[in-house]
Amino acid sequence: MSRSQDLMKAAERVMPAGVNSPVRAFRGVGGQARFIARGEGARITDADGRTYLDFVASWGPLILGHAPAAVVEAITETARRGTSYGAPTELEVRMAETITAAYPSMEMVRLVSSGTEAAMSAIRVARGATGRDVLVKFDGGYHGHADSLLVKAGSGGATFGIPDSKGVPAALAALTVTLQFNDIAGVQELFRQRGGEIAAVIIEPVAGNMGVVPPAPGFLETLREVTARHGALLIFDEVITGFRIAYGGAQERYGVRPDLTCLGKIIGGGLPVGAYGGRREIMEHVAPLGGVYQAGTLSGNPLAVSAGLATLAALRTSGVYERLERLGAKAELGLVEAARKAGVALTVNRVGSMMTGFFCDGPVTDWPSAARADKQRYATFFHAMLERGVYLAPSQFEAAFVSLAHTDADLDDAARAAAESMAALTK
Ligand SMILES: *Cc1c(COP(=O)(O)O)cnc(C)c1O
């Protein structure tokens, strides 16, 4: 029996499915989850000593790769002075200044400890600031696991949301209206009917949690125009896209300015951080300035903020985003060529260093088209890649992330593994 199997046996006795976040359990692809013992650069090593080229990157945060020296040093140096005080620190000011400089739409920011908290808090502020209750999200969009956000579309067009999880009160889910991503006409129709009730629209400007789905031309612009006209707020959940698809995120890349923005993942450099922020007069609703309560014992934690600051400093090096684009394009080409040669139907969506190969004919533009992907085929491909030392997300509907630690040689290796794995699919 492998060490990972041993550990999973022990883990399953004391944690649901042995994990602290569901997708880690490999239920989406079957088989034995690997326990990871360490990571360095673009590679992770499991408890049995097998090393993998990693494209999960802890689900997005590790844009510099694993254990980059600058981040490890920053954490270590900060830890020597203490790990948390529950009082303000200079580090938090530097982080807030760094974020607001990169995201001009965020005039004020508050740091929290996860992306879930950022999104949950942003919608509370939006409801508090507008005095309205209805929230609009898009089917297939993930904004963490707060009750109001664990809601999916029912059948038909603009529907009252139905809970995506047991334990979410139907009364709360009914306040979340769900539309299809990229459905411009659906957005306009909903606002025509109910614009005065809507507090906010929350969206991943490039969807990353139904697999990667970019916004259609005009979609984000329509959201901006329609929300502004009806006095609703536009919230960009840039927990994945922030500092990834551009230093200034999707709002820089697409030139659309939201009212509120959620950040997470990369800004913590691999430690737990989130942030939300926006226009000054909106953020002035947050306690203790205003009546919207939100707090956190470890918010703005010195270790996490140090790791984040070191990561963001590295991302200000010139040529970084050009390199991510070039590596992303190379990874895409490797996958596309592998599928083409094997005659496997594959649609690859990529924005910069985030991409998904959907096992279906294209295009993939929203959740219904993403959902056509062949999950069984993905699972077979995933295990073929894993056997060849390439670690992909254990689910079809996730992004693969290229990091600055990946080299051209790594991507050549990944392309070779993909070619063999695709060929194995058609045997
Ligand atoms: C990961 C993610 C979240 C949740 O962040 P956690 O830190 O896991 O709570 C929210 N929104 C998006 C877009 C994400 O990808």
Tab-separated table of N, CA and C in Angstrom, residues 65-184:
chain	number	residue	atom	x	y	z
A	65	GLY	N	5.313	29.908	-8.558
A	65	GLY	CA	5.712	28.530	-8.297
A	65	GLY	C	5.784	28.268	-6.800
A	66	HIS	N	6.267	27.073	-6.447
A	66	HIS	CA	6.301	26.670	-5.039
A	66	HIS	C	7.548	27.193	-4.339
A	67	ALA	N	7.351	27.659	-3.124
A	67	ALA	CA	8.440	28.056	-2.220
A	67	ALA	C	9.471	28.984	-2.870
A	68	PRO	N	9.023	30.050	-3.537
A	68	PRO	CA	10.005	30.987	-4.106
A	68	PRO	C	10.794	31.637	-2.962
A	69	ALA	N	12.103	31.819	-3.174
A	69	ALA	CA	12.987	32.282	-2.094
A	69	ALA	C	12.504	33.602	-1.496
A	70	ALA	N	12.087	34.531	-2.336
A	70	ALA	CA	11.701	35.856	-1.825
A	70	ALA	C	10.508	35.748	-0.870
A	71	VAL	N	9.579	34.855	-1.182
A	71	VAL	CA	8.385	34.703	-0.341
A	71	VAL	C	8.741	33.982	0.961
A	72	VAL	N	9.528	32.926	0.862
A	72	VAL	CA	9.929	32.182	2.067
A	72	VAL	C	10.703	33.099	3.016
A	73	GLU	N	11.601	33.911	2.444
A	73	GLU	CA	12.382	34.832	3.277
A	73	GLU	C	11.491	35.876	3.943
A	74	ALA	N	10.529	36.396	3.188
A	74	ALA	CA	9.639	37.420	3.752
A	74	ALA	C	8.829	36.842	4.915
A	75	ILE	N	8.309	35.635	4.735
A	75	ILE	CA	7.513	35.006	5.797
A	75	ILE	C	8.397	34.768	7.031
A	76	THR	N	9.593	34.256	6.797
A	76	THR	CA	10.495	33.901	7.895
A	76	THR	C	10.875	35.136	8.698
A	77	GLU	N	11.230	36.179	7.971
A	77	GLU	CA	11.666	37.400	8.642
A	77	GLU	C	10.522	37.994	9.471
A	78	THR	N	9.309	37.984	8.899
A	78	THR	CA	8.163	38.524	9.634
A	78	THR	C	7.861	37.659	10.865
A	79	ALA	N	7.927	36.342	10.719
A	79	ALA	CA	7.575	35.432	11.818
A	79	ALA	C	8.455	35.647	13.035
A	80	ARG	N	9.706	36.017	12.795
A	80	ARG	CA	10.622	36.252	13.927
A	80	ARG	C	10.128	37.379	14.828
A	81	ARG	N	9.319	38.296	14.255
A	81	ARG	CA	8.830	39.433	15.053
A	81	ARG	C	7.436	39.176	15.627
A	82	GLY	N	6.929	37.944	15.422
A	82	GLY	CA	5.580	37.640	15.900
A	82	GLY	C	4.661	37.387	14.737
A	83	THR	N	3.598	36.613	14.972
A	83	THR	CA	2.769	36.155	13.856
A	83	THR	C	1.434	36.868	13.749
A	84	SER	N	0.994	37.518	14.824
A	84	SER	CA	-0.291	38.202	14.785
A	84	SER	C	-0.430	39.040	16.040
A	85	TYR	N	-1.036	40.224	15.908
A	85	TYR	CA	-1.168	41.095	17.078
A	85	TYR	C	-2.619	41.524	17.329
A	86	GLY	N	-3.467	41.397	16.315
A	86	GLY	CA	-4.823	41.930	16.479
A	86	GLY	C	-4.825	43.441	16.628
A	87	ALA	N	-3.822	44.058	16.035
A	87	ALA	CA	-3.704	45.519	16.033
A	87	ALA	C	-3.132	45.898	14.672
A	88	PRO	N	-3.315	47.153	14.251
A	88	PRO	CA	-2.846	47.504	12.904
A	88	PRO	C	-1.323	47.398	12.760
A	89	THR	N	-0.878	47.072	11.555
A	89	THR	CA	0.554	46.977	11.262
A	89	THR	C	0.866	47.757	9.987
A	90	GLU	N	2.120	48.141	9.848
A	90	GLU	CA	2.560	48.861	8.652
A	90	GLU	C	2.389	47.990	7.402
A	91	LEU	N	2.608	46.681	7.556
A	91	LEU	CA	2.484	45.777	6.406
A	91	LEU	C	1.112	45.904	5.729
A	92	GLU	N	0.068	46.033	6.559
A	92	GLU	CA	-1.286	46.145	5.997
A	92	GLU	C	-1.451	47.421	5.174
A	93	VAL	N	-0.826	48.489	5.651
A	93	VAL	CA	-0.905	49.752	4.910
A	93	VAL	C	-0.225	49.574	3.550
A	94	ARG	N	0.957	48.913	3.568
A	94	ARG	CA	1.686	48.697	2.305
A	94	ARG	C	0.856	47.838	1.349
A	95	MET	N	0.199	46.820	1.900
A	95	MET	CA	-0.620	45.954	1.032
A	95	MET	C	-1.806	46.736	0.457
A	96	ALA	N	-2.483	47.499	1.293
A	96	ALA	CA	-3.641	48.264	0.813
A	96	ALA	C	-3.199	49.292	-0.232
A	97	GLU	N	-2.040	49.914	-0.016
A	97	GLU	CA	-1.522	50.876	-1.000
A	97	GLU	C	-1.157	50.176	-2.309
A	98	THR	N	-0.581	48.984	-2.197
A	98	THR	CA	-0.201	48.233	-3.399
A	98	THR	C	-1.433	47.860	-4.215
A	99	ILE	N	-2.475	47.402	-3.511
A	99	ILE	CA	-3.705	47.002	-4.207
A	99	ILE	C	-4.386	48.219	-4.837
A	100	THR	N	-4.535	49.295	-4.073
A	100	THR	CA	-5.266	50.446	-4.621
A	100	THR	C	-4.497	51.099	-5.779
A	101	ALA	N	-3.160	50.998	-5.751
A	101	ALA	CA	-2.375	51.541	-6.868
A	101	ALA	C	-2.585	50.702	-8.134
A	102	ALA	N	-2.725	49.407	-7.968
A	102	ALA	CA	-2.875	48.515	-9.124
A	102	ALA	C	-4.317	48.497	-9.648
A	103	TYR	N	-5.279	48.756	-8.759
A	103	TYR	CA	-6.710	48.685	-9.104
A	103	TYR	C	-7.349	50.032	-8.786
A	104	PRO	N	-7.297	50.985	-9.739
A	104	PRO	CA	-7.828	52.322	-9.468
A	104	PRO	C	-9.302	52.321	-9.050
A	105	SER	N	-10.051	51.278	-9.415
A	105	SER	CA	-11.460	51.219	-8.986
A	105	SER	C	-11.566	50.978	-7.481
A	106	MET	N	-10.494	50.465	-6.876
A	106	MET	CA	-10.518	50.172	-5.436
A	106	MET	C	-9.858	51.346	-4.694
A	107	GLU	N	-10.684	52.325	-4.339
A	107	GLU	CA	-10.123	53.484	-3.638
A	107	GLU	C	-9.833	53.149	-2.178
A	108	MET	N	-10.646	52.254	-1.633
A	108	MET	CA	-10.404	51.756	-0.276
A	108	MET	C	-10.563	50.248	-0.298
A	109	VAL	N	-9.830	49.600	0.593
A	109	VAL	CA	-9.819	48.140	0.580
A	109	VAL	C	-9.857	47.631	2.012
A	110	ARG	N	-10.439	46.464	2.198
A	110	ARG	CA	-10.320	45.796	3.491
A	110	ARG	C	-9.776	44.392	3.254
A	111	LEU	N	-8.811	44.011	4.081
A	111	LEU	CA	-8.216	42.677	3.977
A	111	LEU	C	-8.990	41.685	4.842
A	112	VAL	N	-9.189	40.496	4.302
A	112	VAL	CA	-9.840	39.398	5.024
A	112	VAL	C	-8.942	38.172	4.865
A	113	SER	N	-9.454	36.990	5.174
A	113	SER	CA	-8.568	35.820	5.179
A	113	SER	C	-8.857	34.785	4.099
A	114	SER	N	-9.857	35.032	3.254
A	114	SER	CA	-10.125	34.094	2.154
A	114	SER	C	-10.949	34.797	1.084
A	115	GLY	N	-10.994	34.182	-0.090
A	115	GLY	CA	-11.831	34.696	-1.163
A	115	GLY	C	-13.306	34.611	-0.799
A	116	THR	N	-13.675	33.563	-0.084
A	116	THR	CA	-15.061	33.414	0.369
A	116	THR	C	-15.485	34.628	1.192
A	117	GLU	N	-14.636	34.988	2.143
A	117	GLU	CA	-14.943	36.143	2.996
A	117	GLU	C	-15.016	37.423	2.184
A	118	ALA	N	-14.139	37.559	1.192
A	118	ALA	CA	-14.140	38.773	0.368
A	118	ALA	C	-15.471	38.912	-0.363
A	119	ALA	N	-15.923	37.824	-0.996
A	119	ALA	CA	-17.170	37.886	-1.772
A	119	ALA	C	-18.377	38.062	-0.850
A	120	MET	N	-18.387	37.324	0.248
A	120	MET	CA	-19.486	37.421	1.210
A	120	MET	C	-19.596	38.854	1.741
A	121	SER	N	-18.459	39.455	2.030
A	121	SER	CA	-18.460	40.812	2.577
A	121	SER	C	-18.844	41.833	1.516
A	122	ALA	N	-18.355	41.622	0.294
A	122	ALA	CA	-18.681	42.564	-0.786
A	122	ALA	C	-20.184	42.607	-1.034
A	123	ILE	N	-20.849	41.450	-0.987
A	123	ILE	CA	-22.300	41.496	-1.243
A	123	ILE	C	-23.044	42.115	-0.057
A	124	ARG	N	-22.512	41.926	1.141
A	124	ARG	CA	-23.148	42.588	2.301
A	124	ARG	C	-23.027	44.108	2.161
A	125	VAL	N	-21.855	44.573	1.743
A	125	VAL	CA	-21.662	46.013	1.548
A	125	VAL	C	-22.585	46.518	0.437
A	126	ALA	N	-22.683	45.737	-0.644
A	126	ALA	CA	-23.546	46.161	-1.757
A	126	ALA	C	-24.996	46.272	-1.293
A	127	ARG	N	-25.443	45.296	-0.507
A	127	ARG	CA	-26.823	45.347	-0.010
A	127	ARG	C	-26.983	46.500	0.969
A	128	GLY	N	-25.995	46.697	1.832
A	128	GLY	CA	-26.073	47.784	2.803
A	128	GLY	C	-26.050	49.151	2.145
A	129	ALA	N	-25.230	49.290	1.117
A	129	ALA	CA	-25.076	50.592	0.463
A	129	ALA	C	-26.276	50.940	-0.403
A	130	THR	N	-26.913	49.927	-1.028
A	130	THR	CA	-28.034	50.214	-1.927
A	130	THR	C	-29.380	50.109	-1.220
A	131	GLY	N	-29.417	49.433	-0.070
A	131	GLY	CA	-30.694	49.187	0.599
A	131	GLY	C	-31.566	48.201	-0.176
A	132	ARG	N	-30.962	47.422	-1.050
A	132	ARG	CA	-31.698	46.420	-1.833
A	132	ARG	C	-31.189	45.024	-1.478
A	133	ASP	N	-31.987	44.002	-1.789
A	133	ASP	CA	-31.646	42.637	-1.357
A	133	ASP	C	-31.257	41.688	-2.482
A	134	VAL	N	-31.724	41.943	-3.696
A	134	VAL	CA	-31.545	40.941	-4.752
A	134	VAL	C	-30.120	40.982	-5.311
A	135	LEU	N	-29.583	39.780	-5.473
A	135	LEU	CA	-28.228	39.625	-5.978
A	135	LEU	C	-28.314	38.849	-7.291
A	136	VAL	N	-27.510	39.247	-8.270
A	136	VAL	CA	-27.476	38.519	-9.542
A	136	VAL	C	-26.107	37.867	-9.690
A	137	LYS	N	-26.115	36.571	-10.006
A	137	LYS	CA	-24.861	35.890	-10.314
A	137	LYS	C	-25.053	35.079	-11.593
A	138	PHE	N	-23.983	34.459	-12.042
A	138	PHE	CA	-24.061	33.700	-13.289
A	138	PHE	C	-23.851	32.217	-13.015
A	139	ASP	N	-24.631	31.423	-13.720
A	139	ASP	CA	-24.567	29.973	-13.568
A	139	ASP	C	-23.141	29.504	-13.876
A	140	GLY	N	-22.596	28.682	-13.001
A	140	GLY	CA	-21.234	28.200	-13.188
A	140	GLY	C	-20.196	29.104	-12.548
A	141	GLY	N	-20.620	30.293	-12.085
A	141	GLY	CA	-19.704	31.204	-11.394
A	141	GLY	C	-19.550	30.760	-9.950
A	142	TYR	N	-18.321	30.785	-9.452
A	142	TYR	CA	-18.075	30.418	-8.055
A	142	TYR	C	-17.479	31.613	-7.341
A	143	HIS	N	-18.055	31.910	-6.197
A	143	HIS	CA	-17.581	33.066	-5.432
A	143	HIS	C	-17.350	32.678	-3.979
A	144	GLY	N	-16.889	31.454	-3.767
A	144	GLY	CA	-16.744	30.967	-2.406
A	144	GLY	C	-18.056	30.377	-1.932
A	145	HIS	N	-18.090	29.971	-0.648
A	145	HIS	CA	-19.222	29.152	-0.211
A	145	HIS	C	-20.189	29.850	0.739
A	146	ALA	N	-20.270	31.189	0.680
A	146	ALA	CA	-21.297	31.898	1.453
A	146	ALA	C	-22.687	31.489	0.944
A	147	ASP	N	-23.662	31.465	1.859
A	147	ASP	CA	-25.015	30.984	1.525
A	147	ASP	C	-25.583	31.614	0.247
A	148	SER	N	-25.548	32.941	0.163
A	148	SER	CA	-26.183	33.635	-0.968
A	148	SER	C	-25.523	33.308	-2.300
A	149	LEU	N	-24.317	32.762	-2.237
A	149	LEU	CA	-23.546	32.553	-3.464
A	149	LEU	C	-23.499	31.092	-3.890
A	150	LEU	N	-24.013	30.209	-3.033
A	150	LEU	CA	-24.085	28.784	-3.403
A	150	LEU	C	-25.431	28.515	-4.039
A	151	VAL	N	-25.637	29.166	-5.165
A	151	VAL	CA	-26.928	29.136	-5.826
A	151	VAL	C	-26.686	28.944	-7.309
A	152	LYS	N	-27.477	28.070	-7.920
A	152	LYS	CA	-27.325	27.854	-9.362
A	152	LYS	C	-28.626	28.206	-10.068
A	153	ALA	N	-28.565	28.230	-11.376
A	153	ALA	CA	-29.753	28.564	-12.160
A	153	ALA	C	-30.730	27.408	-12.149
A	154	GLY	N	-32.005	27.709	-12.076
A	154	GLY	CA	-33.020	26.696	-12.329
A	154	GLY	C	-33.193	26.590	-13.825
A	155	SER	N	-34.195	25.870	-14.288
A	155	SER	CA	-34.402	25.777	-15.733
A	155	SER	C	-35.020	27.079	-16.230
A	156	GLY	N	-34.857	27.335	-17.506
A	156	GLY	CA	-35.425	28.560	-18.070
A	156	GLY	C	-34.433	29.698	-18.022
A	157	GLY	N	-34.870	30.875	-18.361
A	157	GLY	CA	-33.986	32.024	-18.463
A	157	GLY	C	-33.603	32.570	-17.115
A	158	ALA	N	-34.021	33.783	-16.792
A	158	ALA	CA	-33.700	34.374	-15.494
A	158	ALA	C	-34.575	33.699	-14.452
A	159	THR	N	-33.955	32.923	-13.588
A	159	THR	CA	-34.746	32.177	-12.619
A	159	THR	C	-34.351	32.585	-11.222
A	160	PHE	N	-35.258	32.393	-10.282
A	160	PHE	CA	-34.870	32.464	-8.890
A	160	PHE	C	-33.886	31.343	-8.664
A	161	GLY	N	-32.842	31.651	-7.948
A	161	GLY	CA	-31.823	30.642	-7.753
A	161	GLY	C	-32.335	29.468	-6.939
A	162	ILE	N	-31.792	28.301	-7.231
A	162	ILE	CA	-32.052	27.168	-6.352
A	162	ILE	C	-30.746	26.818	-5.644
A	163	PRO	N	-30.851	26.470	-4.341
A	163	PRO	CA	-29.633	26.235	-3.583
A	163	PRO	C	-28.791	25.141	-4.228
A	164	ASP	N	-27.486	25.368	-4.221
A	164	ASP	CA	-26.545	24.433	-4.799
A	164	ASP	C	-26.005	23.508	-3.712
A	165	SER	N	-26.463	23.743	-2.500
A	165	SER	CA	-25.969	22.997	-1.349
A	165	SER	C	-27.119	22.808	-0.381
A	166	LYS	N	-27.163	21.654	0.266
A	166	LYS	CA	-28.080	21.520	1.396
A	166	LYS	C	-27.637	22.508	2.464
A	167	GLY	N	-28.587	22.964	3.264
A	167	GLY	CA	-28.251	23.865	4.359
A	167	GLY	C	-28.321	25.325	3.974
A	168	VAL	N	-28.546	25.598	2.694
A	168	VAL	CA	-28.763	26.984	2.278
A	168	VAL	C	-30.276	27.210	2.274
A	169	PRO	N	-30.771	28.118	3.132
A	169	PRO	CA	-32.221	28.321	3.195
A	169	PRO	C	-32.787	28.759	1.842
A	170	ALA	N	-33.911	28.137	1.456
A	170	ALA	CA	-34.538	28.486	0.175
A	170	ALA	C	-34.890	29.970	0.141
A	171	ALA	N	-35.252	30.521	1.315
A	171	ALA	CA	-35.646	31.937	1.376
A	171	ALA	C	-34.467	32.836	0.997
A	172	LEU	N	-33.286	32.404	1.374
A	172	LEU	CA	-32.091	33.190	1.034
A	172	LEU	C	-31.733	32.995	-0.441
A	173	ALA	N	-31.794	31.750	-0.893
A	173	ALA	CA	-31.469	31.466	-2.299
A	173	ALA	C	-32.413	32.221	-3.233
A	174	ALA	N	-33.630	32.444	-2.773
A	174	ALA	CA	-34.620	33.136	-3.611
A	174	ALA	C	-34.215	34.585	-3.875
A	175	LEU	N	-33.320	35.111	-3.075
A	175	LEU	CA	-32.848	36.484	-3.295
A	175	LEU	C	-31.697	36.539	-4.293
A	176	THR	N	-31.227	35.366	-4.723
A	176	THR	CA	-30.163	35.329	-5.725
A	176	THR	C	-30.763	34.903	-7.061
A	177	VAL	N	-30.668	35.773	-8.035
A	177	VAL	CA	-31.172	35.469	-9.371
A	177	VAL	C	-29.976	35.047	-10.222
A	178	THR	N	-30.169	33.975	-10.980
A	178	THR	CA	-29.047	33.427	-11.742
A	178	THR	C	-29.307	33.529	-13.238
A	179	LEU	N	-28.319	34.067	-13.942
A	179	LEU	CA	-28.392	34.159	-15.407
A	179	LEU	C	-27.277	33.323	-16.013
A	180	GLN	N	-27.317	33.150	-17.344
A	180	GLN	CA	-26.213	32.463	-18.007
A	180	GLN	C	-25.117	33.477	-18.354
A	181	PHE	N	-23.875	33.051	-18.162
A	181	PHE	CA	-22.699	33.859	-18.503
A	181	PHE	C	-22.783	34.244	-19.982
A	182	ASN	N	-22.411	35.459	-20.281
A	182	ASN	CA	-22.381	35.965	-21.671
A	182	ASN	C	-23.765	36.207	-22.272
A	183	ASP	N	-24.836	36.081	-21.476
A	183	ASP	CA	-26.192	36.293	-22.003
A	183	ASP	C	-26.573	37.766	-21.843
A	184	ILE	N	-26.177	38.562	-22.836
A	184	ILE	CA	-26.411	40.010	-22.783
A	184	ILE	C	-27.908	40.320	-22.757
